[in-house]
Coordinates of C-alpha atoms in Angstrom, one line a residue:
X792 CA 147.1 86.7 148.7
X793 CA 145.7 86.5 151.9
X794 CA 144.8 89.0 154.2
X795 CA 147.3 89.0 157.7
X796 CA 145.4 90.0 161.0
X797 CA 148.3 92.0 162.7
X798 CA 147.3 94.5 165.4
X799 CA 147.4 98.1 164.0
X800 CA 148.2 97.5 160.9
X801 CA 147.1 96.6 157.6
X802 CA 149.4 93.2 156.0
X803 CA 149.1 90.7 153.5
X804 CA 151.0 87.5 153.4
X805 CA 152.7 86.8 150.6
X806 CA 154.1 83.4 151.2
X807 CA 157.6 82.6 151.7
X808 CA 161.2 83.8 150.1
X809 CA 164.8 83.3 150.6
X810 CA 163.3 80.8 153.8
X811 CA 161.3 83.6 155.8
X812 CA 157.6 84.0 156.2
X813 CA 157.1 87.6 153.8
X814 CA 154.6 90.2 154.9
X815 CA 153.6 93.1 153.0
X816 CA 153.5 95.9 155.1
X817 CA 151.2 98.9 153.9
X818 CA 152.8 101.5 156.5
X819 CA 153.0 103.6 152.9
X820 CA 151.9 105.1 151.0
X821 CA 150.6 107.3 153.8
X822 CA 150.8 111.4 153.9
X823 CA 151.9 112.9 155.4
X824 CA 154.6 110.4 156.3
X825 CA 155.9 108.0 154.1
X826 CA 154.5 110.1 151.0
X827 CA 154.1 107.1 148.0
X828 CA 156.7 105.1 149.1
X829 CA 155.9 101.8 151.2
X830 CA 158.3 99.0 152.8
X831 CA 158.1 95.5 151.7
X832 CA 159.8 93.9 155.3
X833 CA 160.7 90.4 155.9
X834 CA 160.1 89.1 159.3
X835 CA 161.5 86.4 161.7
X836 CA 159.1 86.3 164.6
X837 CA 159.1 89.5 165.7
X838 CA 162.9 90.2 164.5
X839 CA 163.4 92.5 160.8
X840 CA 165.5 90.6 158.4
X841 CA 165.5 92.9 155.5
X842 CA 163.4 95.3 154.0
X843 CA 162.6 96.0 150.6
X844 CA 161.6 99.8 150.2
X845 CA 159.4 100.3 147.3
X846 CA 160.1 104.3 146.6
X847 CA 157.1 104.2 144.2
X848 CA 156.5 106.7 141.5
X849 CA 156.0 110.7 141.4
X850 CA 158.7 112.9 139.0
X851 CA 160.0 110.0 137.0
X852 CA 161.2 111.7 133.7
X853 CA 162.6 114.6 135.0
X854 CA 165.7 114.4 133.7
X855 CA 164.8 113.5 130.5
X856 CA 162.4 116.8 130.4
X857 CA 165.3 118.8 131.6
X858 CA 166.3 118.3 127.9
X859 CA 163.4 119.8 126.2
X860 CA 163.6 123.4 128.0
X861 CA 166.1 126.2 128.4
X862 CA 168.2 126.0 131.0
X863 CA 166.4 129.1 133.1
X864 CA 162.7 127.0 132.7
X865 CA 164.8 123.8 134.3
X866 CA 164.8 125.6 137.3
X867 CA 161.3 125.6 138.3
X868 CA 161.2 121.7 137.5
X869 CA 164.0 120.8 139.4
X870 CA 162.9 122.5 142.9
X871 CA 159.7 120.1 142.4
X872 CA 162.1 117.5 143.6
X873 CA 162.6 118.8 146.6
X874 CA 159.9 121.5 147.5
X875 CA 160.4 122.5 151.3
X876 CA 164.5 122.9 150.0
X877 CA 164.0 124.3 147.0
X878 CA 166.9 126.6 146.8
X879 CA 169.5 123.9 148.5
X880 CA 167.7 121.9 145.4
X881 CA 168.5 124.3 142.4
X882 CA 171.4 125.7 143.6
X883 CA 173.8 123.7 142.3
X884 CA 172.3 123.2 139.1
X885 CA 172.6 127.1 138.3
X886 CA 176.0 126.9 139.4
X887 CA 176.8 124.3 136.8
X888 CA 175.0 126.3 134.1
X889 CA 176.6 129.6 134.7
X890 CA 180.4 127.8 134.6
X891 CA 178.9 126.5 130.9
X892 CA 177.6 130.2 130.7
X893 CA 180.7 131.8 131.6
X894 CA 179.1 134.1 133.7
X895 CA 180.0 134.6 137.5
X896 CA 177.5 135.8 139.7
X897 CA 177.6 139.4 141.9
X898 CA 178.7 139.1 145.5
X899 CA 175.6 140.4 146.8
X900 CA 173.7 137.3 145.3
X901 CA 175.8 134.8 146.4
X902 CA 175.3 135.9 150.0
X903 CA 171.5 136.3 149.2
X904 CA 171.5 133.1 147.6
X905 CA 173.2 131.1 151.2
X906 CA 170.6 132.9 153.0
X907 CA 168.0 131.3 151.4
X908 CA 169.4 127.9 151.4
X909 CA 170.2 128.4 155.3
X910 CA 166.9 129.4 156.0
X911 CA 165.1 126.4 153.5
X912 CA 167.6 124.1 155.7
X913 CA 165.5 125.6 158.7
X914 CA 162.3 124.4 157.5
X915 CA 163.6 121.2 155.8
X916 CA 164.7 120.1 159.6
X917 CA 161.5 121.1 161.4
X918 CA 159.7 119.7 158.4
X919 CA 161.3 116.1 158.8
X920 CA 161.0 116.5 163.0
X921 CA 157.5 117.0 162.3
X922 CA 157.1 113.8 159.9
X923 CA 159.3 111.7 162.3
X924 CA 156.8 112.9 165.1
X925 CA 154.1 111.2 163.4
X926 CA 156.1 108.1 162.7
X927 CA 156.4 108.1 166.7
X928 CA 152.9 108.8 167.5
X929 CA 154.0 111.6 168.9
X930 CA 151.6 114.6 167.6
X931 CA 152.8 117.2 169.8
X932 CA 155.8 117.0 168.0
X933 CA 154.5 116.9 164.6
X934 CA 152.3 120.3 165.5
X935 CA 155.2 122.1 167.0
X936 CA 157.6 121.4 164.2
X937 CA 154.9 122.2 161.5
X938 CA 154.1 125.4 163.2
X939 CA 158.3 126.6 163.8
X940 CA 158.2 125.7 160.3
X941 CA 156.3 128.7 159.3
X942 CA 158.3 130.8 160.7
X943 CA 160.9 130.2 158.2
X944 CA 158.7 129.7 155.1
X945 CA 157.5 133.2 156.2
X946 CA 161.5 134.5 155.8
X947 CA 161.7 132.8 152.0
X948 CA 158.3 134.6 151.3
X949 CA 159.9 137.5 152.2
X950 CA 163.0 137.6 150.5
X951 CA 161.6 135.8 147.1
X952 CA 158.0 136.5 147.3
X953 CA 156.9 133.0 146.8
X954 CA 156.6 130.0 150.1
X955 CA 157.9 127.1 148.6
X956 CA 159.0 127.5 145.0
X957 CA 161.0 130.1 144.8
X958 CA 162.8 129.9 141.7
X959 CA 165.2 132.3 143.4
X960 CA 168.5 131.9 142.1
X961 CA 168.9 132.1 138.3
X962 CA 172.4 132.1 135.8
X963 CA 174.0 135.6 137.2
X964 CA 172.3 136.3 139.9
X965 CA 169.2 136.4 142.0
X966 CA 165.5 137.7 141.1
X967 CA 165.2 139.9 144.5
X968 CA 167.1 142.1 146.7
X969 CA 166.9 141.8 150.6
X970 CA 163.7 143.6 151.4
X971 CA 164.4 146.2 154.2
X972 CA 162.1 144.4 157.1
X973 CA 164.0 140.7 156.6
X974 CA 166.7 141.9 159.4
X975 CA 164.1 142.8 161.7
X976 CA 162.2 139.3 161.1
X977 CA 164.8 137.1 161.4
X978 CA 166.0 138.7 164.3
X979 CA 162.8 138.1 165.8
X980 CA 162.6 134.6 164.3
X981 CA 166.6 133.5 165.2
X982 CA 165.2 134.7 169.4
X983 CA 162.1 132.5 168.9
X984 CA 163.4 129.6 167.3
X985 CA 166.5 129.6 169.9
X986 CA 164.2 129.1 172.8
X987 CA 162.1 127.0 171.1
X988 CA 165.3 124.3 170.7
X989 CA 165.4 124.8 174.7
X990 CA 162.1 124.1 174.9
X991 CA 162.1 121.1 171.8
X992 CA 165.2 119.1 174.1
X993 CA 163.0 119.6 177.3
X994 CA 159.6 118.3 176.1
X995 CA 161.1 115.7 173.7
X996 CA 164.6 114.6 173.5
X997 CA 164.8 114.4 177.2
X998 CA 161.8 112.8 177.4
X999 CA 162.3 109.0 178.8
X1000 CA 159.6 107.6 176.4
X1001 CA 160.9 109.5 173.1
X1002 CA 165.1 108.5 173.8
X1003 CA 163.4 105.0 174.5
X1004 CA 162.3 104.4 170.9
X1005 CA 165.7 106.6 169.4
X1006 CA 168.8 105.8 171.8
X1007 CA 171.2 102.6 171.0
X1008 CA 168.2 102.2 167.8
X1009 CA 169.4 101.8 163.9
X1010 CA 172.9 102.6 165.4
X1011 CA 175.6 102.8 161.6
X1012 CA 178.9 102.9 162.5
X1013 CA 181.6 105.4 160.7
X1014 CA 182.8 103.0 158.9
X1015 CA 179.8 101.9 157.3
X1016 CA 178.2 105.3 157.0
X1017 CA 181.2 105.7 154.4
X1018 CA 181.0 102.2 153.1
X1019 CA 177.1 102.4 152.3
X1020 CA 177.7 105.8 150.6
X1021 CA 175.6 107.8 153.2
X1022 CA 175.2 111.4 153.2
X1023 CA 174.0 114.2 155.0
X1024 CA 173.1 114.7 158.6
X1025 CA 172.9 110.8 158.7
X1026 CA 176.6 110.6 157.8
X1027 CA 177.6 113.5 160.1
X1028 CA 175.9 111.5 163.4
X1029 CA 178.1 108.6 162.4
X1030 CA 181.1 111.0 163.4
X1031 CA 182.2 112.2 159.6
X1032 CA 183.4 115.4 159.1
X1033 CA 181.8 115.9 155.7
X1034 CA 179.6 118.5 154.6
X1035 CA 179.8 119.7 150.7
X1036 CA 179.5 123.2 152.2
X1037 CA 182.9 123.0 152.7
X1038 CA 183.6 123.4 149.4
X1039 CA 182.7 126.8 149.8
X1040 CA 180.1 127.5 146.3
X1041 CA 177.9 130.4 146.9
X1042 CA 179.4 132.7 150.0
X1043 CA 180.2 129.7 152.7
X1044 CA 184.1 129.5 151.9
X1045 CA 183.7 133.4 153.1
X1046 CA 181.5 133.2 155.9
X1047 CA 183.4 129.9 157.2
X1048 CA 181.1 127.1 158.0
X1049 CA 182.0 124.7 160.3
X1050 CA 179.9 121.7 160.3
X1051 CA 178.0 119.7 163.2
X1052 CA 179.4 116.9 163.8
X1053 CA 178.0 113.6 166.3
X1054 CA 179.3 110.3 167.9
X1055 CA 176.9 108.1 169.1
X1056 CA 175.8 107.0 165.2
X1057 CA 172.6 105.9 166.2
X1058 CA 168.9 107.2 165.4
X1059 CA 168.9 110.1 168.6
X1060 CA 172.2 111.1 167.3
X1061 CA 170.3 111.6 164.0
X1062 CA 167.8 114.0 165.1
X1063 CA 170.2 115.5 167.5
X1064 CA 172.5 116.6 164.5
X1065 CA 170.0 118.2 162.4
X1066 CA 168.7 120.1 166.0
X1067 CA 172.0 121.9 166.2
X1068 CA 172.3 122.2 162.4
X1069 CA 169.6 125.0 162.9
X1070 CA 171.5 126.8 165.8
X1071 CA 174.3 126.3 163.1
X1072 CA 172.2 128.4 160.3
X1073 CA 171.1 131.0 162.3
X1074 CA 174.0 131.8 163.0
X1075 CA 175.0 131.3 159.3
X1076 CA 172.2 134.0 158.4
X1077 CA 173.0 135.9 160.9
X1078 CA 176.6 136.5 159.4
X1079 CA 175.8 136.6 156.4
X1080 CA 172.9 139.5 156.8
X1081 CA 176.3 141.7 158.6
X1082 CA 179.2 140.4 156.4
X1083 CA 177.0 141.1 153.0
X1084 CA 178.3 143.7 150.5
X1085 CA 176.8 146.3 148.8
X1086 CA 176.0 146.2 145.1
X1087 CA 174.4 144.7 142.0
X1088 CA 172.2 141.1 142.3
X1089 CA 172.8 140.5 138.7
X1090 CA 175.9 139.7 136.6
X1091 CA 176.4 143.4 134.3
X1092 CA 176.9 141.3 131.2
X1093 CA 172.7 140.7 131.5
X1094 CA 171.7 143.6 133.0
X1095 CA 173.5 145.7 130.0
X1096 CA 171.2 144.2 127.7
X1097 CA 167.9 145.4 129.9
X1098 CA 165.8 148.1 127.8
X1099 CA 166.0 151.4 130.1
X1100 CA 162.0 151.2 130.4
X1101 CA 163.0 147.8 132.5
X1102 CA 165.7 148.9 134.8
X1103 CA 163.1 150.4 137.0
X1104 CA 162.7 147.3 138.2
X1105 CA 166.2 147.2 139.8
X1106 CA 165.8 150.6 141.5
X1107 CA 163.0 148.2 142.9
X1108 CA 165.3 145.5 144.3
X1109 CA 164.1 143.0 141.7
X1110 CA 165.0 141.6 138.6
X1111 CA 163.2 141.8 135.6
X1112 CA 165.1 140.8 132.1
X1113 CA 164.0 140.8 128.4
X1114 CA 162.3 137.9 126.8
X1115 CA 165.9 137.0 124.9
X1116 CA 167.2 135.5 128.6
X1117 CA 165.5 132.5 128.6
X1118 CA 167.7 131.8 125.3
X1119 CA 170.7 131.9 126.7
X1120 CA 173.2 129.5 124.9
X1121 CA 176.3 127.6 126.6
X1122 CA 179.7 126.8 125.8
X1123 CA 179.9 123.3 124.7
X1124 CA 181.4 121.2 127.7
X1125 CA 180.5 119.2 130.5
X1126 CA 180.4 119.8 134.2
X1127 CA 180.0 118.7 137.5
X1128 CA 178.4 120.3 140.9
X1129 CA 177.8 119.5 144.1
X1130 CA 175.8 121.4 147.0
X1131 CA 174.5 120.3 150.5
X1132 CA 170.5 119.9 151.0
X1133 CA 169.0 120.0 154.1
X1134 CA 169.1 115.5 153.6
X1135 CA 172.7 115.5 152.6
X1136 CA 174.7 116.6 149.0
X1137 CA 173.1 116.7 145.7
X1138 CA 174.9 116.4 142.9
X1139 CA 174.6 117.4 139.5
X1140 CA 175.8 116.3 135.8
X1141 CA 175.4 118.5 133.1
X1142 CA 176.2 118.2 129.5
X1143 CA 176.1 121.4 126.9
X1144 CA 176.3 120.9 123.0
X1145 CA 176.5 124.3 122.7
X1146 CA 172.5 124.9 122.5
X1147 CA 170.0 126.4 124.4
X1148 CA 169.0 123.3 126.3
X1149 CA 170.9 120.8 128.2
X1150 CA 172.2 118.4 126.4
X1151 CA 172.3 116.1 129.0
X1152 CA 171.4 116.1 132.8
X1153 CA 172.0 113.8 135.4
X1154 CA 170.7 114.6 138.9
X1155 CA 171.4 112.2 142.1
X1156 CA 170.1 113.5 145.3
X1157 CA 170.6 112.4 149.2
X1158 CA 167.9 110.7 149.7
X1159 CA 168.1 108.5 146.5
X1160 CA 171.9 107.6 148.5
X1161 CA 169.7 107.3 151.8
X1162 CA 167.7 104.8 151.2
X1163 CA 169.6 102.0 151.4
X1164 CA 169.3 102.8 155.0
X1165 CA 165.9 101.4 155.3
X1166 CA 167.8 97.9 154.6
X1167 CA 170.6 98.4 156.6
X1168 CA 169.4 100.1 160.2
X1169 CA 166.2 97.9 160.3
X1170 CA 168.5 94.1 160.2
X1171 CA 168.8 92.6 163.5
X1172 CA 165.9 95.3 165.4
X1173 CA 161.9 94.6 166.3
X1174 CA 159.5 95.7 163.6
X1175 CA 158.7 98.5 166.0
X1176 CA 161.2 99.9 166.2
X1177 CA 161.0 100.4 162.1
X1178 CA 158.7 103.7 162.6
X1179 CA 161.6 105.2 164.5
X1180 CA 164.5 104.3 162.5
X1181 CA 162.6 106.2 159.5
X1182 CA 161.8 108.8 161.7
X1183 CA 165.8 109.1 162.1
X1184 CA 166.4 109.0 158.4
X1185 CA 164.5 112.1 157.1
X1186 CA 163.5 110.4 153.9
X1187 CA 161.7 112.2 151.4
X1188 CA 160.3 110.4 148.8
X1189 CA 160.0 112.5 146.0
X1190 CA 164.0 113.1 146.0
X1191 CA 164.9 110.0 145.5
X1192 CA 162.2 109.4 142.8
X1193 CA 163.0 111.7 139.7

């Protein structure tokens, strides 16, 4: 295949399908942006007329591992899917094993547990503002985002003791207790990160060059949004009140949530949505850190079974169980759960035979549903303005390959 000279970018032509000229764009695999995934695009002149996304290869056989560990060692694979959500990511799964468990959790954990996931939304957002910064050439914003982020992965340390793979929640509870600084921290990080969102719509999203590459771009209509099967923030910008929060698993039906909803459909809308969605979860954590009872982290019917050389450990705020846990055996059944990532709703399939492993498990995550966006938002646009429809998307490609 011959090499294509096109200014800025690296192309080879392919030769011709369906009656357009093809060209094999190599704007992936590139990190960080487009991780391992790359877009095969078909071009008319200057004009998109479909793309192809190639979403590559990183966790394949995940599922199919899932069925050769107990269901508390799944955990720890799972969260690789996602990595900067990782409790948004697992969630649901324990959910779906304690209902074949019969086990409910404490209230105390499930309020810890929407903490977490509220403040992994944080950094899930400033982590896909950063990566649509670079897919704008716009590295001030890729810096600031990255940077915010910290604040947040700071938080999870905190509370779980780990940055990014927390392994946090686990069948009947959580592994920590809330460590007595958090309060302090987050108050300190809710103030910066508020002014910071002043100071993010200033410098960028009121910027003329910036809402020239997003506004009246990759603009999906309600109707589609719900037609293509989108989920997420991407959904929500398209004007649909839909947020698998509202379900209310962990402590949201308590706390309330009321989701963020936009109009405009089209890639500033996008952005603009997950923007509020933090203002939305601070003030999510904020309510949950008053409204949180007292009490255990971890259902009695495990902790009765702790040695009393071992329950030291929950004087400590942490949870330390005997060897025997990680053989934990379910009822036989089959279940379903659903829970919303920081990309849109995951959802989960899990089958028991009544063993210590999942029989089956089925996972299908928002960007796997997102990315026939690619597709869909590009049609009918200039090939530059590609970069900033993805930016809009917050794709991450090891979701939607497991």
């Amino acid at each position: 295949m011959a090499a294509l000279k096109l200014p800025g970018m690296i192309a080879r032509d392919t030769g011709s399908r369906e009656g357009y000229r093809v060209v094999e764009l190599f704007i992936g695999p590139q990190h960080p942006a487009s991780g391992h995934m790359r877009l095969i695009v078909y071009l008319d002149g200057d004009v998109v007329v479909r793309v192809d996304p190639d979403i590559g290869y990183v966790h394949r056989t995940m599922e199919k591992l899932a069925e050769q560990r107990e269901y508390v060692r799944v955990i720890s694979l799972l969260e690789r899917m996602t990595i900067i959500d990782a409790c948004n990511v697992t969630l649901p799964y324990v959910e779906a094993a304690e209902r074949l468990l019969g086990v409910e959790p404490p209230p105390r954990a499930r309020y810890l547990r929407t903490i977490l996931c509220e403040v992994n939304r944080i950094a899930s957002h400033l982590y896909g503002l950063g990566i649509g910064g670079i897919f704008l050439n716009h590295s001030t914003m890729y810096m600031w985002a990255f940077g915010d982020r910290e604040v947040f992965v700071h938080l999870a340390s905190m509370l779980t003791g780990s940055r990014l793979t927390h392994t946090y929640p686990i069948p009947g509870g959580v592994r920590r207790d809330l460590p007595q600084a958090f309060r302090d921290e987050f108050e300190k990080a809710k103030r910066y990160m508020l002014r910071r969102l002043r100071e993010y719509d200033k410098v960028f999203f009121n910027n003329p060059v910036v809402r020239g590459r997003l506004e009246n771009v990759g603009v999906l209509p309600r109707h589609r949004a719900v037609a293509l099967g989108v989920t997420g923030p991407n959904l929500r910008a398209s004007g649909v009140r839909y947020d698998a929060r509202l379900l209310g698993y962990a402590a949201y039906k308590e706390l309330g949530y009321e989701p963020v909803v936009g109009s405009e459909s089209d890639a500033l809308e996008r952005v603009w949505v997950r923007l509020r969605e933090i203002e939305a979860s601070l003030e999510l954590i904020e309510r949950a850190l008053r409204e949180m009872p007292e009490g255990p982290i971890m259902a009695e019917q495990y902790t009765r079974a702790v040695p009393p050389a071992m329950k030291k450990w929950f004087e400590r705020g942490r949870v330390k169980l005997p060897g025997g846990y990680v053989r934990l055996k379910t009822r036989p059944g089959e279940t379903v759960s659903r829970g919303e990532m920081g990309r849109g709703e995951i959802t989960y399939f899990l089958v028991s035979d009544g063993g210590m492993k999942p029989y089956r498990l089925r996972v299908v995550t928002p960007s796997a549903r997102n990315v026939v966006l690619f597709d869909a938002l590009a049609r009918g646009h200039t090939l530059m303005d590609l970069p900033a429809i993805y930016a809009s998307i917050d794709y991450f490609p090891p979701e939607a390959d497991r």
